[in-house]
Structures are given as C-alpha cells and as structure tokens.
Short mmCIF file of C-alpha atoms and ligand atoms in Angstrom, two decimals:
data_model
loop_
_atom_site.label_atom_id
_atom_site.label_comp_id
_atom_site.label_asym_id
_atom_site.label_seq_id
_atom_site.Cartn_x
_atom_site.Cartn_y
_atom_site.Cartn_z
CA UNK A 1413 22.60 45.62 44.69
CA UNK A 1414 21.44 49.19 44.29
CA UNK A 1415 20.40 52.11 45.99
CA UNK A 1416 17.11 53.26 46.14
CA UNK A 1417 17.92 56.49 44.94
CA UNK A 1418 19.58 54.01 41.51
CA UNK A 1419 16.81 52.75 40.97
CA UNK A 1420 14.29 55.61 41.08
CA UNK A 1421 16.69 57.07 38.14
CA UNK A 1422 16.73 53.45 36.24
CA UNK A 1423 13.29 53.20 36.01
CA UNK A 1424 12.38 57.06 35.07
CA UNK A 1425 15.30 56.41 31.93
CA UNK A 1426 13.18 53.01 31.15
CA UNK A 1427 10.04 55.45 31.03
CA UNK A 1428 8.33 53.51 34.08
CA UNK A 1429 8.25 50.77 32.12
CA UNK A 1430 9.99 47.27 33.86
CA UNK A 1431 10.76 45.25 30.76
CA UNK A 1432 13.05 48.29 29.52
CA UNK A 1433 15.40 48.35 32.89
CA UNK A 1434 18.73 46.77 32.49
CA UNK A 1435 18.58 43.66 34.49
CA UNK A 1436 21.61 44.58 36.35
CA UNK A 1437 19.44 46.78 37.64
CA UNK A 1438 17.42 44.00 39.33
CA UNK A 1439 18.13 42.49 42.34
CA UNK A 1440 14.94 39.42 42.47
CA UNK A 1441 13.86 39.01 39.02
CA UNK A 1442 10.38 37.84 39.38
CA UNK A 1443 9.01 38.95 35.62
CA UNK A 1444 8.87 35.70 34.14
CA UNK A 1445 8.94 31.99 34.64
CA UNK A 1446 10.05 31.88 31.46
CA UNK A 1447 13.50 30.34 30.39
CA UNK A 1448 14.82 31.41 33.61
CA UNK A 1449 14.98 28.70 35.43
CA UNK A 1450 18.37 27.05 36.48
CA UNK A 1451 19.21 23.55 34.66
CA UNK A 1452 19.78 20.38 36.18
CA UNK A 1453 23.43 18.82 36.14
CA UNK A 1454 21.56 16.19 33.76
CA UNK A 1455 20.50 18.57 31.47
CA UNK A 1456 23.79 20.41 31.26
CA UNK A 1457 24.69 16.65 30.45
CA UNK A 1458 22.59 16.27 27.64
CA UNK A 1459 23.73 19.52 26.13
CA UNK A 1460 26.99 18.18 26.18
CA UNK A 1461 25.49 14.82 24.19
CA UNK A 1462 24.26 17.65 21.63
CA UNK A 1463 24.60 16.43 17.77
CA UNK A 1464 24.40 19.58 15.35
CA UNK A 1465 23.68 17.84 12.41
CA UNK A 1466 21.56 19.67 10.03
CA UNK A 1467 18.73 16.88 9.10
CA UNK A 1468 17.75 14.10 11.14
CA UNK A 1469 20.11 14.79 13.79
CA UNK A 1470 19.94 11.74 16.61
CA UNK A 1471 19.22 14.60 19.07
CA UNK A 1472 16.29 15.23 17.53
CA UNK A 1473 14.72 11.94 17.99
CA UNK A 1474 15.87 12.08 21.32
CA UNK A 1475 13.39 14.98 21.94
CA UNK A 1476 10.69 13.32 19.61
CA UNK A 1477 10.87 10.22 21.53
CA UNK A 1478 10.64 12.57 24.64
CA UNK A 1479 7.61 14.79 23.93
CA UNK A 1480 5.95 11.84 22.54
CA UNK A 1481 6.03 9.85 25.64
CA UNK A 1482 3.76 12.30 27.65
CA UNK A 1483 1.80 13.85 24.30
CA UNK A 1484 1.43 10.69 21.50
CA UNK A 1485 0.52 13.40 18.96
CA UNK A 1486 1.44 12.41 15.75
CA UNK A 1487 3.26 15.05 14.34
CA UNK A 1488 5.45 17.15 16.71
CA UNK A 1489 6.78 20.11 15.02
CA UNK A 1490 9.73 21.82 17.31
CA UNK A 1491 9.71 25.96 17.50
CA UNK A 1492 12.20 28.25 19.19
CA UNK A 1493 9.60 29.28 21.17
CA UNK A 1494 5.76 28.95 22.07
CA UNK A 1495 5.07 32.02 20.63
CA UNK A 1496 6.53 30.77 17.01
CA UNK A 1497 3.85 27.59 17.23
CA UNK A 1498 1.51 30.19 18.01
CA UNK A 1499 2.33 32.50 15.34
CA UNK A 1500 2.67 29.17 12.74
CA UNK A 1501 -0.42 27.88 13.54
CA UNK A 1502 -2.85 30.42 13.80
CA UNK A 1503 -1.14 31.62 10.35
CA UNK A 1504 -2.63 28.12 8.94
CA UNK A 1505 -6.07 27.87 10.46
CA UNK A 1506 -7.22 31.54 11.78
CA UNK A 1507 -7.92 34.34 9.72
CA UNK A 1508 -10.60 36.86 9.18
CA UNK A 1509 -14.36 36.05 10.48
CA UNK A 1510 -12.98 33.23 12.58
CA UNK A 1511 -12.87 32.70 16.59
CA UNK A 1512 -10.66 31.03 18.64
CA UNK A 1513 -12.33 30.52 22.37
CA UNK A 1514 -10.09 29.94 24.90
CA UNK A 1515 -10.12 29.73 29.02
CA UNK A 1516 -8.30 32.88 28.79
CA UNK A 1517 -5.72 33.97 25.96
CA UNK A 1518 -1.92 34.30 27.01
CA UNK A 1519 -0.74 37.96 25.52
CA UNK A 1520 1.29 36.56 22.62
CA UNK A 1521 -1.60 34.22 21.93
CA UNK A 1522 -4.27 36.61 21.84
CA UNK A 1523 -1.78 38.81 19.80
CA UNK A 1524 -1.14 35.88 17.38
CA UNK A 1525 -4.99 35.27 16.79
CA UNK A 1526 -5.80 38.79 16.17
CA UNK A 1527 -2.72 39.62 13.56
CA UNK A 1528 -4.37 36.72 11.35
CA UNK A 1529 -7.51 38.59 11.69
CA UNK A 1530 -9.76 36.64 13.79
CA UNK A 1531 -11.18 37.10 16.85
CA UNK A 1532 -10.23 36.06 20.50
CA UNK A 1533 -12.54 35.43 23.16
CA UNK A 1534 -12.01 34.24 26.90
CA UNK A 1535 -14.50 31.83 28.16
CA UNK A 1536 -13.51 30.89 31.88
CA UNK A 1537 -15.63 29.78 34.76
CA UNK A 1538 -16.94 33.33 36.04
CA UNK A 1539 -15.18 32.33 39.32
CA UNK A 1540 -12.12 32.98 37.45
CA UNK A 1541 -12.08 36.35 36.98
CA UNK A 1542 -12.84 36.77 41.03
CA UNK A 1543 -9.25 36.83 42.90
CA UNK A 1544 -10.39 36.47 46.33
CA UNK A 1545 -13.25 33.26 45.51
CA UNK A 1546 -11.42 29.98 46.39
CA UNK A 1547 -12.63 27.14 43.80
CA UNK A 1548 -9.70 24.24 42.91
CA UNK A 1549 -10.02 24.71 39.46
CA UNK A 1550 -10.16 28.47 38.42
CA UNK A 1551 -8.59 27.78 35.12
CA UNK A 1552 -11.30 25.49 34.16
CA UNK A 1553 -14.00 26.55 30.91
CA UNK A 1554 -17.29 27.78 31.18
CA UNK A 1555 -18.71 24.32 29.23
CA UNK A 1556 -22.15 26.20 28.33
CA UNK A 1557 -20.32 29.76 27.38
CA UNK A 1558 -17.90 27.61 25.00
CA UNK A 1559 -21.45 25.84 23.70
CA UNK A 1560 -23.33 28.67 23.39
CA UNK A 1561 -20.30 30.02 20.74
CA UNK A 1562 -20.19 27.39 19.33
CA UNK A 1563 -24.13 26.41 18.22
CA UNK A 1564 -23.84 30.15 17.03
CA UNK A 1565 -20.66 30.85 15.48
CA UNK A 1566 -19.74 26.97 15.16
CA UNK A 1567 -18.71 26.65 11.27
CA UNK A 1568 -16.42 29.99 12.12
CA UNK A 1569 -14.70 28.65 15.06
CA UNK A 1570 -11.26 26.08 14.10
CA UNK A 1571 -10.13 24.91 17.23
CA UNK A 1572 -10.84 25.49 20.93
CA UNK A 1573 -7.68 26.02 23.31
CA UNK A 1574 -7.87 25.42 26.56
CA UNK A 1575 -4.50 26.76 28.54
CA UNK A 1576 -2.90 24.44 31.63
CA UNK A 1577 -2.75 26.11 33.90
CA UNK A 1578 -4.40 29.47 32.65
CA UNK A 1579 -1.61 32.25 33.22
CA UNK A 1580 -3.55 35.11 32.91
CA UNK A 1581 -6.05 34.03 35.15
CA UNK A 1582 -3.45 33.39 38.31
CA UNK A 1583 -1.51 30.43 36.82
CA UNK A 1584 -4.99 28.66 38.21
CA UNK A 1585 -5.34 24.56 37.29
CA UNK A 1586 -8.13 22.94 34.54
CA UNK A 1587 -9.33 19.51 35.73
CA UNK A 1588 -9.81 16.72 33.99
CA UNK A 1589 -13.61 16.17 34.61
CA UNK A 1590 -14.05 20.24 32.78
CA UNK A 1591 -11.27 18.63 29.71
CA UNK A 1592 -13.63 15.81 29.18
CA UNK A 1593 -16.68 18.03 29.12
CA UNK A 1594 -14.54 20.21 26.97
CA UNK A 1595 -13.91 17.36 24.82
CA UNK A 1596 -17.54 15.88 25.10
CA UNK A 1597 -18.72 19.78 23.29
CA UNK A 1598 -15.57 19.77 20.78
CA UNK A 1599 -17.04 16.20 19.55
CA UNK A 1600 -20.73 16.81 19.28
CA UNK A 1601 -19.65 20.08 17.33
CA UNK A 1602 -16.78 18.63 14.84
CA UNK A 1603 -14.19 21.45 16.45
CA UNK A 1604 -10.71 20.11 17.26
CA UNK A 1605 -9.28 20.61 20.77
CA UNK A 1606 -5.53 21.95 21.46
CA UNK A 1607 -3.71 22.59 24.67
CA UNK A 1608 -1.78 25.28 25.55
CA UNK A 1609 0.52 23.13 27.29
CA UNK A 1610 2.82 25.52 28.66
CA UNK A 1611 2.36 24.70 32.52
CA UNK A 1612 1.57 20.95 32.02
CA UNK A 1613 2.87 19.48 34.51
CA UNK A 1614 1.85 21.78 36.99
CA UNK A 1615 -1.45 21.75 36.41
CA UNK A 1616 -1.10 17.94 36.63
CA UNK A 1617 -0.35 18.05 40.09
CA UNK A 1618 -2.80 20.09 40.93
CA UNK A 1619 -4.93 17.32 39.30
CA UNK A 1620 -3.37 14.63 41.50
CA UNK A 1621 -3.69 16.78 44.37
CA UNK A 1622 -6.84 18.34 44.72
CA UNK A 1623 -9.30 16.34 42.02
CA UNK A 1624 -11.16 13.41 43.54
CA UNK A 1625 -9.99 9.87 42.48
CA UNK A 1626 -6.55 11.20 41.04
CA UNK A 1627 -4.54 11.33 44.17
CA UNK A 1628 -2.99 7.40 43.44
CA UNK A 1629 -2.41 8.09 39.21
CA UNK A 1630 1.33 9.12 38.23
CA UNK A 1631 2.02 12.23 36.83
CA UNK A 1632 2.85 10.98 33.24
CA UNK A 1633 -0.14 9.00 33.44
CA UNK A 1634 -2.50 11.88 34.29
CA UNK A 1635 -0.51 14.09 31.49
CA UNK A 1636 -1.31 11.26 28.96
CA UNK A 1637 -4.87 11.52 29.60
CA UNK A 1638 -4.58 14.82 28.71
CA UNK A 1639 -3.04 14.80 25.33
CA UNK A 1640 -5.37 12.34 25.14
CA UNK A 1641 -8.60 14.33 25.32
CA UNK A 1642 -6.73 16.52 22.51
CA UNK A 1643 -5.94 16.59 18.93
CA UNK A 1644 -2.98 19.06 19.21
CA UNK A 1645 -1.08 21.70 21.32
CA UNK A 1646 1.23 24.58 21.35
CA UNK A 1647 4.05 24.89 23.85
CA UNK A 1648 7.05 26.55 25.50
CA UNK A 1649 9.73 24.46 26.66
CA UNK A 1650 10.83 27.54 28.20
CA UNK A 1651 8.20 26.58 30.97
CA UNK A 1652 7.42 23.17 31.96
CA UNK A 1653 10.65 22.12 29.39
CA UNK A 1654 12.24 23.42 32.23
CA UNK A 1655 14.56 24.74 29.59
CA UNK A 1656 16.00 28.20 28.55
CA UNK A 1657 14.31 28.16 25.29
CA UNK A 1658 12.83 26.10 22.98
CA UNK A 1659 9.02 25.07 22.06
CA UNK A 1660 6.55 22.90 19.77
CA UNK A 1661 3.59 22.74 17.74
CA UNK A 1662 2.25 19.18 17.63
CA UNK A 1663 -0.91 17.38 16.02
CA UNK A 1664 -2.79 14.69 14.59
CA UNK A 1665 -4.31 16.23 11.76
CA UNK A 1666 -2.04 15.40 8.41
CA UNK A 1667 -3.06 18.13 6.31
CA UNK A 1668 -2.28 20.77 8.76
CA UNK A 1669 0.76 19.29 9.80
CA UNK A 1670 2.08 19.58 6.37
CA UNK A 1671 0.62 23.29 5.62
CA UNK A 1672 2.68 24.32 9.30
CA UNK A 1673 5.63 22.44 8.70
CA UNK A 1674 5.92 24.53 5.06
CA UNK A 1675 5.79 27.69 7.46
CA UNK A 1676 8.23 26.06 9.49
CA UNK A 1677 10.84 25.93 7.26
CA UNK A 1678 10.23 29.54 5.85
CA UNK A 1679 10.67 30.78 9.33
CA UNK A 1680 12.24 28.40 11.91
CA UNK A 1681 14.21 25.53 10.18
CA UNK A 1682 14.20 22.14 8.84
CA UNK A 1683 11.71 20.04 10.97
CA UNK A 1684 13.98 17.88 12.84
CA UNK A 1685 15.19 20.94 14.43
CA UNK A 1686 12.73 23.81 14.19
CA UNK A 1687 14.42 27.19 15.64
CA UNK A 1688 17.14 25.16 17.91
CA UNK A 1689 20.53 23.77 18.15
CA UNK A 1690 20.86 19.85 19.03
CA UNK A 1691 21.80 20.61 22.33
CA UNK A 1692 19.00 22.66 23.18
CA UNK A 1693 16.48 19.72 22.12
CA UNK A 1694 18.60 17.26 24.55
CA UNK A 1695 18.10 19.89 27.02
CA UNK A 1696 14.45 19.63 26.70
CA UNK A 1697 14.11 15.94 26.65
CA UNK A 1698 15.87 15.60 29.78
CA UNK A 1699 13.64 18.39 31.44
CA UNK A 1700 10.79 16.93 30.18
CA UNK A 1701 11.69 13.61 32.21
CA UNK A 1702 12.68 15.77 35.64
CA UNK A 1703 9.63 17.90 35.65
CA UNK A 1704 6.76 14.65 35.84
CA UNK A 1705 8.32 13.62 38.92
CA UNK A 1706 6.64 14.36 42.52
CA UNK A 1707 9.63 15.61 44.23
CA UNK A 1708 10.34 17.79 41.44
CA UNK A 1709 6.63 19.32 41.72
CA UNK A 1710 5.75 19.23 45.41
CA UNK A 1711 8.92 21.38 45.72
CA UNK A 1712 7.53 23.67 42.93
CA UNK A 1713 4.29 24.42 43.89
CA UNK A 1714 4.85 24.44 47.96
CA UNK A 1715 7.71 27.20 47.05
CA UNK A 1716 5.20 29.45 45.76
CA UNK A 1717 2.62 28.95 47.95
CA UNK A 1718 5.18 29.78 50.52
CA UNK A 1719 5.15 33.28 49.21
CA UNK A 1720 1.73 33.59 48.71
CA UNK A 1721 0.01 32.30 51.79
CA UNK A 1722 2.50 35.21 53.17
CA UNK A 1723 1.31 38.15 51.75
CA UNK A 1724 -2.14 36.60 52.41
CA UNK A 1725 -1.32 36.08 56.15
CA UNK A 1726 0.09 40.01 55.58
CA UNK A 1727 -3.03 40.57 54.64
CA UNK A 1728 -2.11 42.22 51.15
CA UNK A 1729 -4.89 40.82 48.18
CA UNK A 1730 -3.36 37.75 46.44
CA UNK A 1731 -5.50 35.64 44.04
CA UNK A 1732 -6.41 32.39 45.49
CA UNK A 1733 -5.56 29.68 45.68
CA UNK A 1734 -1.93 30.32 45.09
CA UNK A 1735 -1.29 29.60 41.27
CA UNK A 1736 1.79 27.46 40.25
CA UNK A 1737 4.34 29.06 39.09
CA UNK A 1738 4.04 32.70 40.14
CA UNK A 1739 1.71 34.61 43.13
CA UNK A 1740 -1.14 37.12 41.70
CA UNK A 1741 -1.29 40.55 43.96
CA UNK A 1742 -4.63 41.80 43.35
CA UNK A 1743 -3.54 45.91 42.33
CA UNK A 1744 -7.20 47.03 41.62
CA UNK A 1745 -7.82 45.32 45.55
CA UNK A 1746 -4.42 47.06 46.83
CA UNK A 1747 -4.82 50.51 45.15
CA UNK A 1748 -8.63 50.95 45.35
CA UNK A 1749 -7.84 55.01 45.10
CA UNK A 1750 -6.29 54.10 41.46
CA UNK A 1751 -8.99 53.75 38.38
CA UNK A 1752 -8.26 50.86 36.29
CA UNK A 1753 -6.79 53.66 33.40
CA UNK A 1754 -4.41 54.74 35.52
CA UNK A 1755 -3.44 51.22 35.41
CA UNK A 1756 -2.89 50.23 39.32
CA UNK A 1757 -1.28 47.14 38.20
CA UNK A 1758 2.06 49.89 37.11
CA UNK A 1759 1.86 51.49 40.13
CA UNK A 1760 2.71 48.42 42.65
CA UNK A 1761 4.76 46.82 40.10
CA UNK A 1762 7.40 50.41 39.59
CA UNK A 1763 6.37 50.38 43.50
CA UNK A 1764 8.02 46.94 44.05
CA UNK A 1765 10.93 47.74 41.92
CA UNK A 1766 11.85 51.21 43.80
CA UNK A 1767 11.47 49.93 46.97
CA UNK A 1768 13.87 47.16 47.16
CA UNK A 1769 14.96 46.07 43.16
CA UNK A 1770 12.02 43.15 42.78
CA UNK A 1771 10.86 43.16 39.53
CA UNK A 1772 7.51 41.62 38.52
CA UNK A 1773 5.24 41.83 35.90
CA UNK A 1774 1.68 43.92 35.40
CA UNK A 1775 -1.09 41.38 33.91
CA UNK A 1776 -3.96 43.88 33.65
CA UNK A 1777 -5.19 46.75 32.12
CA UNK A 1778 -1.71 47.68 30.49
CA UNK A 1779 -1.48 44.37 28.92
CA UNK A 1780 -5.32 43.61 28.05
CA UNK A 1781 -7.09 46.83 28.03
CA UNK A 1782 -6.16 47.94 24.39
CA UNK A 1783 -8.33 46.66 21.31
CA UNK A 1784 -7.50 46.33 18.00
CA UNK A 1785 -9.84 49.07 16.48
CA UNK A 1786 -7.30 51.14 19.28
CA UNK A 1787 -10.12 51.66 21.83
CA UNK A 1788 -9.40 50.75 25.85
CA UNK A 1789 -11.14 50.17 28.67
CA UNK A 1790 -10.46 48.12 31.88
CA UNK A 1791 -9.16 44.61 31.72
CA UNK A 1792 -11.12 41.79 33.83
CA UNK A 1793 -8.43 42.25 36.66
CA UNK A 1794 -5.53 44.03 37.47
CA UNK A 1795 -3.05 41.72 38.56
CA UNK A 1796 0.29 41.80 39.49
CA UNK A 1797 2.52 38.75 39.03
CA UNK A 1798 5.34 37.39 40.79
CA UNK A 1799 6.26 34.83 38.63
CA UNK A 1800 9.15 32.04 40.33
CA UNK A 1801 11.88 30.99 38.18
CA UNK A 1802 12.33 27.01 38.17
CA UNK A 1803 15.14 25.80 40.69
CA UNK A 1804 16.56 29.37 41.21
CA UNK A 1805 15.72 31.14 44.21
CA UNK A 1806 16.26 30.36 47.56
CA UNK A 1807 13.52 30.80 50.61
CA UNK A 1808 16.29 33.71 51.59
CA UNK A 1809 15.30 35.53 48.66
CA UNK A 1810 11.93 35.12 48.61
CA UNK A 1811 11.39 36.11 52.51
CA UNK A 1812 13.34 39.62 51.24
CA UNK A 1813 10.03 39.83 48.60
CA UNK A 1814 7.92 39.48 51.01
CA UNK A 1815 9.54 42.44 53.24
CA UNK A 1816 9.22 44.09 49.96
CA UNK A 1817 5.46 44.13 49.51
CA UNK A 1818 4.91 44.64 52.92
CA UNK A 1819 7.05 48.06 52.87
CA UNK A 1820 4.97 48.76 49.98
CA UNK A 1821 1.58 47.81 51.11
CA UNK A 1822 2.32 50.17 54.31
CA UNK A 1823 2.62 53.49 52.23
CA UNK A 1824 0.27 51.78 49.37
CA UNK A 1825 -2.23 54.99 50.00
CA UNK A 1826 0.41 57.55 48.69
CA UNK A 1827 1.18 55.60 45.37
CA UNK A 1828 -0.59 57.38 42.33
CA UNK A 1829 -1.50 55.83 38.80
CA UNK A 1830 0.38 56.35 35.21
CA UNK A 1831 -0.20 57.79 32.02
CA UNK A 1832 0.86 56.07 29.08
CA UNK A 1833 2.89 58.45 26.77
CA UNK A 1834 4.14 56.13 23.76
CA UNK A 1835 2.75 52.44 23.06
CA UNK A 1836 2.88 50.43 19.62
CA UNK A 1837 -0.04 49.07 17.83
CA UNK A 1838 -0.19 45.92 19.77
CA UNK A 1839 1.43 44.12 22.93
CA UNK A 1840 1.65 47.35 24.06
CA UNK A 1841 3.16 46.43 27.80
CA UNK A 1842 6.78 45.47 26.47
CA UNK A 1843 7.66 49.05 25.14
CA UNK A 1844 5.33 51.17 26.03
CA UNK A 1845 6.34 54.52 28.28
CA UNK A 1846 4.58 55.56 31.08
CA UNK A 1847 4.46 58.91 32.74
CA UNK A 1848 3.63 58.88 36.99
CA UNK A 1849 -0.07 61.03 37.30
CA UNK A 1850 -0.46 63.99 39.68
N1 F0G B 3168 1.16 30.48 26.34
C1 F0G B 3168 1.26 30.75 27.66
C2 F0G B 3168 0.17 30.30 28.59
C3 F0G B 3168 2.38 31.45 28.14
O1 F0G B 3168 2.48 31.68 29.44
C4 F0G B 3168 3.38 31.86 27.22
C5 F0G B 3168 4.54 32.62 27.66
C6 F0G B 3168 3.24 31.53 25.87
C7 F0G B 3168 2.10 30.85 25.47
C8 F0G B 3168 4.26 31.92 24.84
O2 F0G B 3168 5.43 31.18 24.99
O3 F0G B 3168 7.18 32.87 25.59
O4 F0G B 3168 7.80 30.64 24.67
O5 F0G B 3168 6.76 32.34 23.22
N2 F0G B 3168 4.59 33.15 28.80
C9 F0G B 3168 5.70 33.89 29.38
C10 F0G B 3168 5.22 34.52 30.66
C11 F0G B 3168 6.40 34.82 28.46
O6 F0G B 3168 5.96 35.38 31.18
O7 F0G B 3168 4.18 34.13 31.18
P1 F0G B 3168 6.86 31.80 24.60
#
C-alpha cells in the first residue's frame, strides 16, 4: 500500500515513466502478462524433477516431447526468452532490403527486424486498427494487403508472421479460415509462414468459441492445425508456457535450423537447453499441458472480460471485443483534448498509477511513434493496456481497478499530455523520461 501523495513522488523520481517505478511501489501490477503469472502445484513439481545436466539433459526431452505435441516442427530450438528467438532468427534470415509483413509487429519484434536492417510492416484487417468496431477476429491479415507485398516486393520478403493473438492490436484472435488463406498466398508465392505463438492457446479458444464449425474440436487439436498451416514459430513461454521465463525458436527448414542453432550457442547455450536451467524446461512442459485445457481457458478469458465489459458498461472506451489476456482503454477516445504527441496513452497510464497504485502499460504513440531515421508521428492507436497475469489476481482486485479507472475517467478532462525529455535510439518506452505539459 501507498499513499497517494507516495506515489505522486515515485513516479516524478521514475521521470513519469512506469517501467522505472520500484514495484513495491505498485499495488495491482497490470504491465505485463508476461512471466507473471502464478505456477501450478504441478509445475512447482516438475521443477523439483529438474535434471541440470549440461547436454542432453532428460529434462530437455521432456520439454521437446512437450512442445512437439501441440507444434510437430522439426527442429525446436529453446531461448530464454521470445525476444532471443526473435533476435536469433531475424539475425539469420532478415537484413538490409528485406520485409517482414506481419498482422501487427510486437515492440521487441519490430525492434528485432529493424536492428538487422530490414523493414517491418503491419498488414491487419483495417477493422483492426478501429477499437470500438466489433468483428471476432481483429487479429486476422489483410489476405490482399499481404498479396499485394508480396507480387511486388516478393523475392525481398523471407517469411510472413502472423501473431496469435495480435498484442498490439488488443490481444484480438486470427482464425483459422484467414491462416489458411494466409497459407494459400505463402504457397502460391514460395514465402515460408511462422507464428508468433506467444498467446496460442488463447487465441485457440477464441477459435473454438466464436469460429463456425470449431465449437466440438479440442484445443490441442485446433492448435495442431495451426502449426500445421506453418513452417516455423517464435515464442515466449513466459505467456501461454504459463511459465516465468523461458521461450523457443522452432522450424522445419534444415539449413536454417543449423545457421540459428550456431547463434544459439554463441549467445544462449547448448541446444538441449538454450538460455534455461532443467527445471525451468519441466516447468514449461507441464504448463504447456495445463494451458490446452477448457477449464483452464474459459477461466482465462471470462476473467478479463469481466474487467472489460465493466469499464464498457462504465462507459470508459475499451477496444472490443475484450482481448485475451489484458483489456485495451482507448486513451486517444478518453483524452480527446490530448494530441497523439503529447502521448494520451502516458497520461491515463501515470493517471492510473497516482490514483490508486495500478500500473499498466502505454501501447501507442510512445511505443510506436518513433522511426528509425528518428522521425515521429502518431501511432495507429493509443492504447492503454491492462494486461492480467495468469492465475494471480483475484475478482477482489480487479473490482478495486475498476474503481480506479472510474475515479480517473471522472476528472479525465483535467489530465494534460507529456513531453518526452530523454529516450534511446530505439524501444524508446522502457527508459525513456517524460516531463507533464502545461
Ligand atoms: N511477441 C509477442 C506477441 C509478445 O507479446 C512478446 C512479449 C514477445 C513476442 C517477446 O517475448 O518478452 O519473452 O521476449 N510481450 C510482453 C508483453 C513483454 O508485455 O506483451 P519475450
């Protein structure tokens, strides 16, 4: 607990910025999904069963055996994170004058493309970039965008990503009827297909859910189609793993396999353990069989609609449908007196966080809006994310976040925007300081 009057000093010493607060200093921690979810008493099990043998340790096959039940790739390469895979891969295949199209670009993917030189580009549905528009499948790819690049630019462009569920765009779901025609446009053009496979499962259930014909197919079974449609992925354990950290790379092709797992070992380990002890991989395996099941997921995604059918009812501007694994508050919507450059995605976000200690995360014009040639100009939203830790919250907690925002969204007239007074070269929003306008 702290006072408001605590907090108002933590966040001016963290230079408005909410990565750079102690976490202390944070009373719900809504930032990330990521590796902060609680573990399962079988997973804290498995870690127990961890073997730390150097090469060809048994819990790595354990994992392999694991990851390869729901994605049959080939080769699985294991990472300390997604953003390693990322980095590896992208080190192997991008490079000046190429593209990589994707639904829409995570941060550290984007950033990842870009420091090997090539280019990223977003090709969602349009309704994806409108938060109010209900559509099932917001995540899904623009087919004829992602064929127009590609009878153009085709020879530059080595793989196509598609991310489940897209993040940036409001943790929204990718069916399986826009994979296939995905798929069907990959083949005609000779371009391999990878996942960013982070929220798998999730999307998956929104598959079963709300795509005709899939309501009677397991989860696995609707995972495996999938992979299927694919010839690799990246992903975080740290997500759908349902684990505190961890990740892989995996594929089909052999030659690429071989040139990543080189990298690997430069950078993350031997490749029957990548960046991770034993027991981590155990941990993984085991979350990887907990998060395919119904209960597990049903549970999931009702707790955060829960929150965001809320602030809807509230009436503060969510994107809908409610995403997976975190609520959207539309900032540009909420603070219509605050330009995009004065980044109104800040303002609620340092708004949230003085008013009563919930910290969440600004996907917008902070995070997007800065080029590489060091130009900036307004991202295609400015969101702010609630993202829901796995197994970790109670409904107690969240009904206090939603007293939060509605404080907030009573005085939102008399918040102002931010100036940014230090930022790196790229992935500006972790470290960057901020100054409050006016
Ligand atoms: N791809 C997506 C879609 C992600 O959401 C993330 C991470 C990554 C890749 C990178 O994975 O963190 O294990 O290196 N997303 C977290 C988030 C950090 O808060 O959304 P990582």
């Amino acid at each position: 607990m702290t006072s408001r009057e605590e907090r108002s000093r933590a966040i001016r010493a963290a230079g408005w910025n909410l990565f750079s607060l102690h976490a202390d200093d944070v009373l719900i921690d809504l930032l990330t999904d990521s590796g902060t979810g609680a573990m399962s008493r079988d997973q804290w099990a498995a870690i127990q069963h961890g073997d730390e043998s150097y090469a060809g340790s048994p819990s790595w096959f354990v994992f392999l055996e694991s990851v390869q039940e729901l994605f049959p790739f080939r080769h699985v390469i294991p990472t300390h994170q997604g953003r390693a895979a990322e980095k590896i891969l992208f080190s192997v295949i991008g490079g000046r004058g190429k593209v990589i199209p994707n639904n829409t670009h995570f941060d550290t993917t984007r950033a990842n493309v870009e420091a090997s030189g090539a280019e990223a580009v977003d090709l969602v549905i349009p309704e994806g970039r409108q938060p109010s528009l209900i559509h099932p499948f917001k995540g899904n790819m623009d087919v004829a965008a992602l064929e127009a690049l590609l009878r153009e630019r085709g020879s530059d462009v080595p793989v196509v990503f598609v991310t489940i569920t897209n993040n940036s765009g409001g943790g929204q779901p990718v069916s399986l009827r826009n994979l296939r025609a995905v798929r069907e446009v990959c083949t005609r053009y000779g371009v391999p297909l990878f996942l960013d496979g982070c929220r798998f499962a999730e999307n998956a259930w929104f598959v079963k859910t709300r795509e005709e014909g899939q309501a009677d197919r397991s989860i696995p079974d609707i995972v495996r189609e999938f992979a299927s449609l694919a010839d690799g992925m990246t992903m975080s354990a740290k997500k759908d793993g349902l684990a505190n950290i961890g990740g892989w790379l995996a594929l089909n092709d052999d030659t690429w396999a071989e040139a990543c797992r080189m990298l690997l070992i430069l950078t993350e380990g031997f490749p029957t353990y990548g960046g991770l002890a034993g027991r981590d991989l155990e941990a993984i395996a085991q979350g990887l069989r907990e998060v395919v099941t119904d209960d597990y997921l049903r549970y999931r995604i009702r707790s955060t609609a829960y929150l965001g059918e809320a602030l809807d009812a509230a009436g503060v501007p969510v994107v809908r449908p409610i995403g997976g694994h975190a609520v959207y508050i539309d900032a540009r919507a909420f603070l219509p007196h605050i330009p995009p450059l004065e980044y109104p995605g800040q303002a609620l976000a340092v708004a949230l966080y003085v008013e009563g200690g919930i910290r969440g995360c600004e996907i917008g014009t902070v995070m997007f809006g800065r080029h590489p040639d060091g130009s900036e100009s307004p991202a295609a939203m400015d969101l702010v994310r609630l993202a829901i830790p796995r197994r970790t919250y109670t409904q107690s907690h969240v009904d206090y976040a939603i007293e939060v925002v509605r404080a907030v969204a009573s005085r939102a007239g008399t918040l102002r925007g931010y100036r940014i007074v230090e930022q790196p070269a790229m992935l500006r929003h972790f470290t960057a300081r901020f100054e409050p306008l006016g």
